[in-house]
CSV table of N, CA and C in Angstrom, one decimal:
chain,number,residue,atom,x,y,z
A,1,UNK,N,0.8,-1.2,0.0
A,1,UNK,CA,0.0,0.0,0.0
A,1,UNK,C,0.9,1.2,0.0
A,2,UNK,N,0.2,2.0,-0.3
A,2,UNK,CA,1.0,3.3,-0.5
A,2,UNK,C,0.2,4.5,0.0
A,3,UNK,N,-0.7,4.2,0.5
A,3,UNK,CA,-1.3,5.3,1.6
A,3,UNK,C,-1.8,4.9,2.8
A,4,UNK,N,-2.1,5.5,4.1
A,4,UNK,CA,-2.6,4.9,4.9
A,4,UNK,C,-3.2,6.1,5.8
A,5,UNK,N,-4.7,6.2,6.6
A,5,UNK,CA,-5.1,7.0,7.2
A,5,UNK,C,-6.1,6.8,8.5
A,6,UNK,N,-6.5,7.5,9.5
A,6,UNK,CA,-6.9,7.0,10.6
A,6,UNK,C,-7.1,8.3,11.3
A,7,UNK,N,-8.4,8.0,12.1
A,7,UNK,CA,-9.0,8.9,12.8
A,7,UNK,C,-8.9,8.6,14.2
A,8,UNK,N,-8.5,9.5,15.3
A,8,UNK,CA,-8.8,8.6,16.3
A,8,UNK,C,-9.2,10.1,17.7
A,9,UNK,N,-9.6,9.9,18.5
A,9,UNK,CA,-10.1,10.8,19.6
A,9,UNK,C,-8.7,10.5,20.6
A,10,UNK,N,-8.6,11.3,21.2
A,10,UNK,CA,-7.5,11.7,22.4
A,10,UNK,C,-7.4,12.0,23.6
A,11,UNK,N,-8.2,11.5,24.9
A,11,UNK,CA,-8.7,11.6,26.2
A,11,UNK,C,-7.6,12.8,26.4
A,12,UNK,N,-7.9,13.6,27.3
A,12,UNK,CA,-7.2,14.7,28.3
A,12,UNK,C,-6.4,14.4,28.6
A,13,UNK,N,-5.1,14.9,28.4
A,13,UNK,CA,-3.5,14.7,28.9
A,13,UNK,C,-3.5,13.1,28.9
A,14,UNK,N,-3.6,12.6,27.9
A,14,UNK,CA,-3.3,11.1,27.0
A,14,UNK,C,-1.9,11.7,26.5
A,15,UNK,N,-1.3,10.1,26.8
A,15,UNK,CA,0.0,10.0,25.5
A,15,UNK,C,0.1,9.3,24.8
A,16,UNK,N,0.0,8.8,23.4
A,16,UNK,CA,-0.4,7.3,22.8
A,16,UNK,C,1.4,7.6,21.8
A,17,UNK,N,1.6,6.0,21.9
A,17,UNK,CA,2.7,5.5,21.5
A,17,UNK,C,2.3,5.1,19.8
A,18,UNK,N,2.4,5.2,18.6
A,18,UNK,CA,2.0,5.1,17.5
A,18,UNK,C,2.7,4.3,16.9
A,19,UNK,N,2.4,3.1,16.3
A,19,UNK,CA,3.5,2.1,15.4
A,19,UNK,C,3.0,3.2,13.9
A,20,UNK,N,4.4,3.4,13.0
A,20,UNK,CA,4.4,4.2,11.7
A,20,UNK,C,5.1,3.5,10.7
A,21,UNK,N,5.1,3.2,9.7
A,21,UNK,CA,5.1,2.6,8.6
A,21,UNK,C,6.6,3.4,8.0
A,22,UNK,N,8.0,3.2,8.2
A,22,UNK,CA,9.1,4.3,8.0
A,22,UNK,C,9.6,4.5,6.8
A,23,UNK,N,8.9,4.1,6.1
A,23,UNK,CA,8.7,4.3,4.2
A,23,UNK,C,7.4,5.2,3.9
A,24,UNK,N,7.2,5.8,5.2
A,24,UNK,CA,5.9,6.8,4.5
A,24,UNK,C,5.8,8.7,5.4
A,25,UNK,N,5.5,9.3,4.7
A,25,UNK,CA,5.5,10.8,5.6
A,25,UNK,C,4.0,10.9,6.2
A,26,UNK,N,3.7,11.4,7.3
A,26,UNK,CA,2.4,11.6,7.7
A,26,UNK,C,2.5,12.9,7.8
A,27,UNK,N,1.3,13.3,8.1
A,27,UNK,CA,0.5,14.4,8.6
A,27,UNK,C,-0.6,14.0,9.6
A,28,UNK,N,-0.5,15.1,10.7
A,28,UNK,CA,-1.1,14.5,11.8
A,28,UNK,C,-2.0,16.2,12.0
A,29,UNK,N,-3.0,15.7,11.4
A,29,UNK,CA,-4.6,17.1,11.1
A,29,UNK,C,-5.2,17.1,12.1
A,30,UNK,N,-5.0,18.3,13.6
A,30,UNK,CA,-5.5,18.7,15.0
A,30,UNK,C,-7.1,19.3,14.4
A,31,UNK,N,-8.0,18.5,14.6
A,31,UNK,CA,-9.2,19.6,14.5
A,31,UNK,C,-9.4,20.0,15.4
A,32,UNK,N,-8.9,20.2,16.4
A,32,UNK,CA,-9.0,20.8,17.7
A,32,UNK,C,-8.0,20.4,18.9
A,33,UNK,N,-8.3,21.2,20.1
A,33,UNK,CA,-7.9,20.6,21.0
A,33,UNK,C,-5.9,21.1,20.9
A,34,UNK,N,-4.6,20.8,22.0
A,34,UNK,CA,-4.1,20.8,21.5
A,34,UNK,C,-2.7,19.8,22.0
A,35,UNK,N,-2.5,19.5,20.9
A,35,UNK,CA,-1.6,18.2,20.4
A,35,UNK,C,-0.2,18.7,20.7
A,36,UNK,N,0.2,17.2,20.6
A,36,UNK,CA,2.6,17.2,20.5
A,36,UNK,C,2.6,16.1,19.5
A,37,UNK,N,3.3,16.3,18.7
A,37,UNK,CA,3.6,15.1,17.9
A,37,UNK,C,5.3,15.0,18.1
A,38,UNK,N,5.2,13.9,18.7
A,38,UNK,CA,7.3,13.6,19.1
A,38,UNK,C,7.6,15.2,19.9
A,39,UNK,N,6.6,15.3,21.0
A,39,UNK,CA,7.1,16.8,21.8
A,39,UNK,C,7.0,18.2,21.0
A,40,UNK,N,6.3,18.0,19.6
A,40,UNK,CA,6.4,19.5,19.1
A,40,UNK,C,5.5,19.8,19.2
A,41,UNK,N,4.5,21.4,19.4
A,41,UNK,CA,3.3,21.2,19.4
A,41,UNK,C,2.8,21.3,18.2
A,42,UNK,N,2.0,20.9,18.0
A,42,UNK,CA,0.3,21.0,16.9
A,42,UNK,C,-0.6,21.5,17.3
A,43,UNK,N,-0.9,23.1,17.7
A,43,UNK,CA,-2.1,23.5,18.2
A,43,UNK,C,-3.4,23.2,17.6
A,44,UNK,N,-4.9,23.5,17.8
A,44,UNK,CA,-6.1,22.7,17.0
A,44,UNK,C,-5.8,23.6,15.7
A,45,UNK,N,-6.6,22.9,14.5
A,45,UNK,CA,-6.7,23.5,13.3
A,45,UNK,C,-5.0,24.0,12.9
A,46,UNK,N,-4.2,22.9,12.8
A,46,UNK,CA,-3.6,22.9,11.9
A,46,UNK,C,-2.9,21.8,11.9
A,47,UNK,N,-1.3,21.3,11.4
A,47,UNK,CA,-0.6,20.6,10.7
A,47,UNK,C,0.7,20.0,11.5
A,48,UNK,N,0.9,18.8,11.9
A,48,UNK,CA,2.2,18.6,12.1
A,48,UNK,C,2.7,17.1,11.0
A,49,UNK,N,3.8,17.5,10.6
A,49,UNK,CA,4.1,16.5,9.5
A,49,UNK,C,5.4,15.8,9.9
A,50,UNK,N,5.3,14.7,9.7
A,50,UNK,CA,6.7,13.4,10.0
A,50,UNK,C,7.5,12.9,9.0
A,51,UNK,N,8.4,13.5,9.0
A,51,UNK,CA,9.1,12.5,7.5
A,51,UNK,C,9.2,11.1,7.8
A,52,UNK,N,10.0,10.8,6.5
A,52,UNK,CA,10.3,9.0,6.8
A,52,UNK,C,10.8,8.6,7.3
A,53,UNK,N,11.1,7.1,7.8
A,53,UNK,CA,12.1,7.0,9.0
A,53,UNK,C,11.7,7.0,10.2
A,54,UNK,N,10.6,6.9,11.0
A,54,UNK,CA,10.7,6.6,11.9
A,54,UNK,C,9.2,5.3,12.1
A,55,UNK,N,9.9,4.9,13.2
A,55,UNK,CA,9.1,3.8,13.5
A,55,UNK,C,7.9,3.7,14.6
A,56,UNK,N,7.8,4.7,15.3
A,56,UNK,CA,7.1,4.9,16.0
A,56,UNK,C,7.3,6.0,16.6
A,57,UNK,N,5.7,6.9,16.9
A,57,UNK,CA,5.9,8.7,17.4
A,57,UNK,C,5.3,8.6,18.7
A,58,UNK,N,5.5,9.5,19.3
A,58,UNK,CA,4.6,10.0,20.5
A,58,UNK,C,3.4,10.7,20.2
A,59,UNK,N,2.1,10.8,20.5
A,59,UNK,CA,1.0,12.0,20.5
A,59,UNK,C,0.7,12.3,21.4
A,60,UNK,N,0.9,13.1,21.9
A,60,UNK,CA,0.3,13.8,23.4
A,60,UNK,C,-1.2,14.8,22.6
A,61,UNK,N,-2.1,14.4,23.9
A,61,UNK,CA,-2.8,15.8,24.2
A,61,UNK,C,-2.7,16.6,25.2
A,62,UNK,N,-2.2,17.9,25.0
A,62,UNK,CA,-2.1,18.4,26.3
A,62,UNK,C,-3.1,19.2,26.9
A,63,UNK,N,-4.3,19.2,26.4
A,63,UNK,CA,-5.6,19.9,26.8
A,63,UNK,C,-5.9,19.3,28.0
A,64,UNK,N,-7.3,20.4,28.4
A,64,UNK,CA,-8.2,20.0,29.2
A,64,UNK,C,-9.7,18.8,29.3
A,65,UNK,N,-9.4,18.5,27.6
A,65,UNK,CA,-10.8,18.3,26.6
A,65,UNK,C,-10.5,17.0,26.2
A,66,UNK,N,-11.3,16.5,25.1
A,66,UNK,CA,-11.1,15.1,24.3
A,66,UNK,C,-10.7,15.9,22.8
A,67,UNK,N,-9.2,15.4,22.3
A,67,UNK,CA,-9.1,16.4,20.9
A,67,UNK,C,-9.1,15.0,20.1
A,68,UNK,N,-9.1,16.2,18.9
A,68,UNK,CA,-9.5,14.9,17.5
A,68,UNK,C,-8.4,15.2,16.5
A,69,UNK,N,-7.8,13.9,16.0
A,69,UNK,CA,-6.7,13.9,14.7
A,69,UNK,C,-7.3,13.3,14.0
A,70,UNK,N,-7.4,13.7,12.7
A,70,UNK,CA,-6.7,12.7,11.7
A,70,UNK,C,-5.2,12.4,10.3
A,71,UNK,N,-5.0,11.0,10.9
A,71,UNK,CA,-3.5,11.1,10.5
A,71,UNK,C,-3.6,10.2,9.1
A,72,UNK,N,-2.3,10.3,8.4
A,72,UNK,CA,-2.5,10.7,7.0
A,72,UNK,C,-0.9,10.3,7.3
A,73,UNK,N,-0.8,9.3,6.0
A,73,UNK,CA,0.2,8.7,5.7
A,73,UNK,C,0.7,8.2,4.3
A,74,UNK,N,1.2,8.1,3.5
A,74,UNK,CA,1.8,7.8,2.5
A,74,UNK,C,3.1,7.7,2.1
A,75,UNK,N,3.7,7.3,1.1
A,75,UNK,CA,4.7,7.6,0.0
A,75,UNK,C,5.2,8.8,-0.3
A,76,UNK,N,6.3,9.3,0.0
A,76,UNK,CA,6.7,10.5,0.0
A,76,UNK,C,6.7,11.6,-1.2
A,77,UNK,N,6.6,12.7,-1.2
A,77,UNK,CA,5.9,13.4,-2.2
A,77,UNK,C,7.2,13.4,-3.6
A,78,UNK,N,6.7,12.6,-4.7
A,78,UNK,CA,7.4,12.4,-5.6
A,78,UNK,C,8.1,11.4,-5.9
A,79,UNK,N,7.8,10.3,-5.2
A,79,UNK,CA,7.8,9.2,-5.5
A,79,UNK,C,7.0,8.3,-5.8
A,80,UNK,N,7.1,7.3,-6.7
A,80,UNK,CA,6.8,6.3,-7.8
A,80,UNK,C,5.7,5.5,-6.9
C-alpha cells in the first residue's frame, strides 16, 4: 500500500505510542484541541508532519478536553 489513514479521539493529557510505517511521511490534522507530535506542538486547526524513517511517534494531548486527529500517511511526495 502506499497510503494509509486513521481517525482517532485523544482523552485529556493522553499520551499514545504510534507504530508508523518508516517508508511513508504523515501528517497529523488537530481539529481541535491541543496536540505534540514527538514533543512539538500542533495547536487545533492545523498541521504537524513526520518524515520518513521513523518507527514509532509520540501523541500527546495536552488539553483539558477530548481532541480529534486525523493522520494521513503515505509515499513520500514524488515518488513512484
Amino acid at each position: 500500500r502506499k497510503e494509509s489513514s486513521a481517525a482517532s479521539d485523544v482523552y485529556k493529557r493522553q499520551e499514545l505510542a504510534i507504530t508508523l510505517n518508516p517508508d511513508f511521511e504523515y501528517a497529523f490534522v488537530a481539529a481541535d484541541g491541543d496536540l505534540a507530535v514527538n514533543r512539538t506542538p500542533v495547536p487545533g486547526f492545523s498541521v504537524g508532519l513526520v518524515d520518513t524513517g521513523h518507527r514509532t511517534i509520540g501523541l500527546e494531548n495536552r488539553s483539558d478536553a477530548i481532541a480529534h486527529v486525523l493522520i494521513l500517511g503515505g509515499a513520500p511526495t514524488g515518488s513512484d
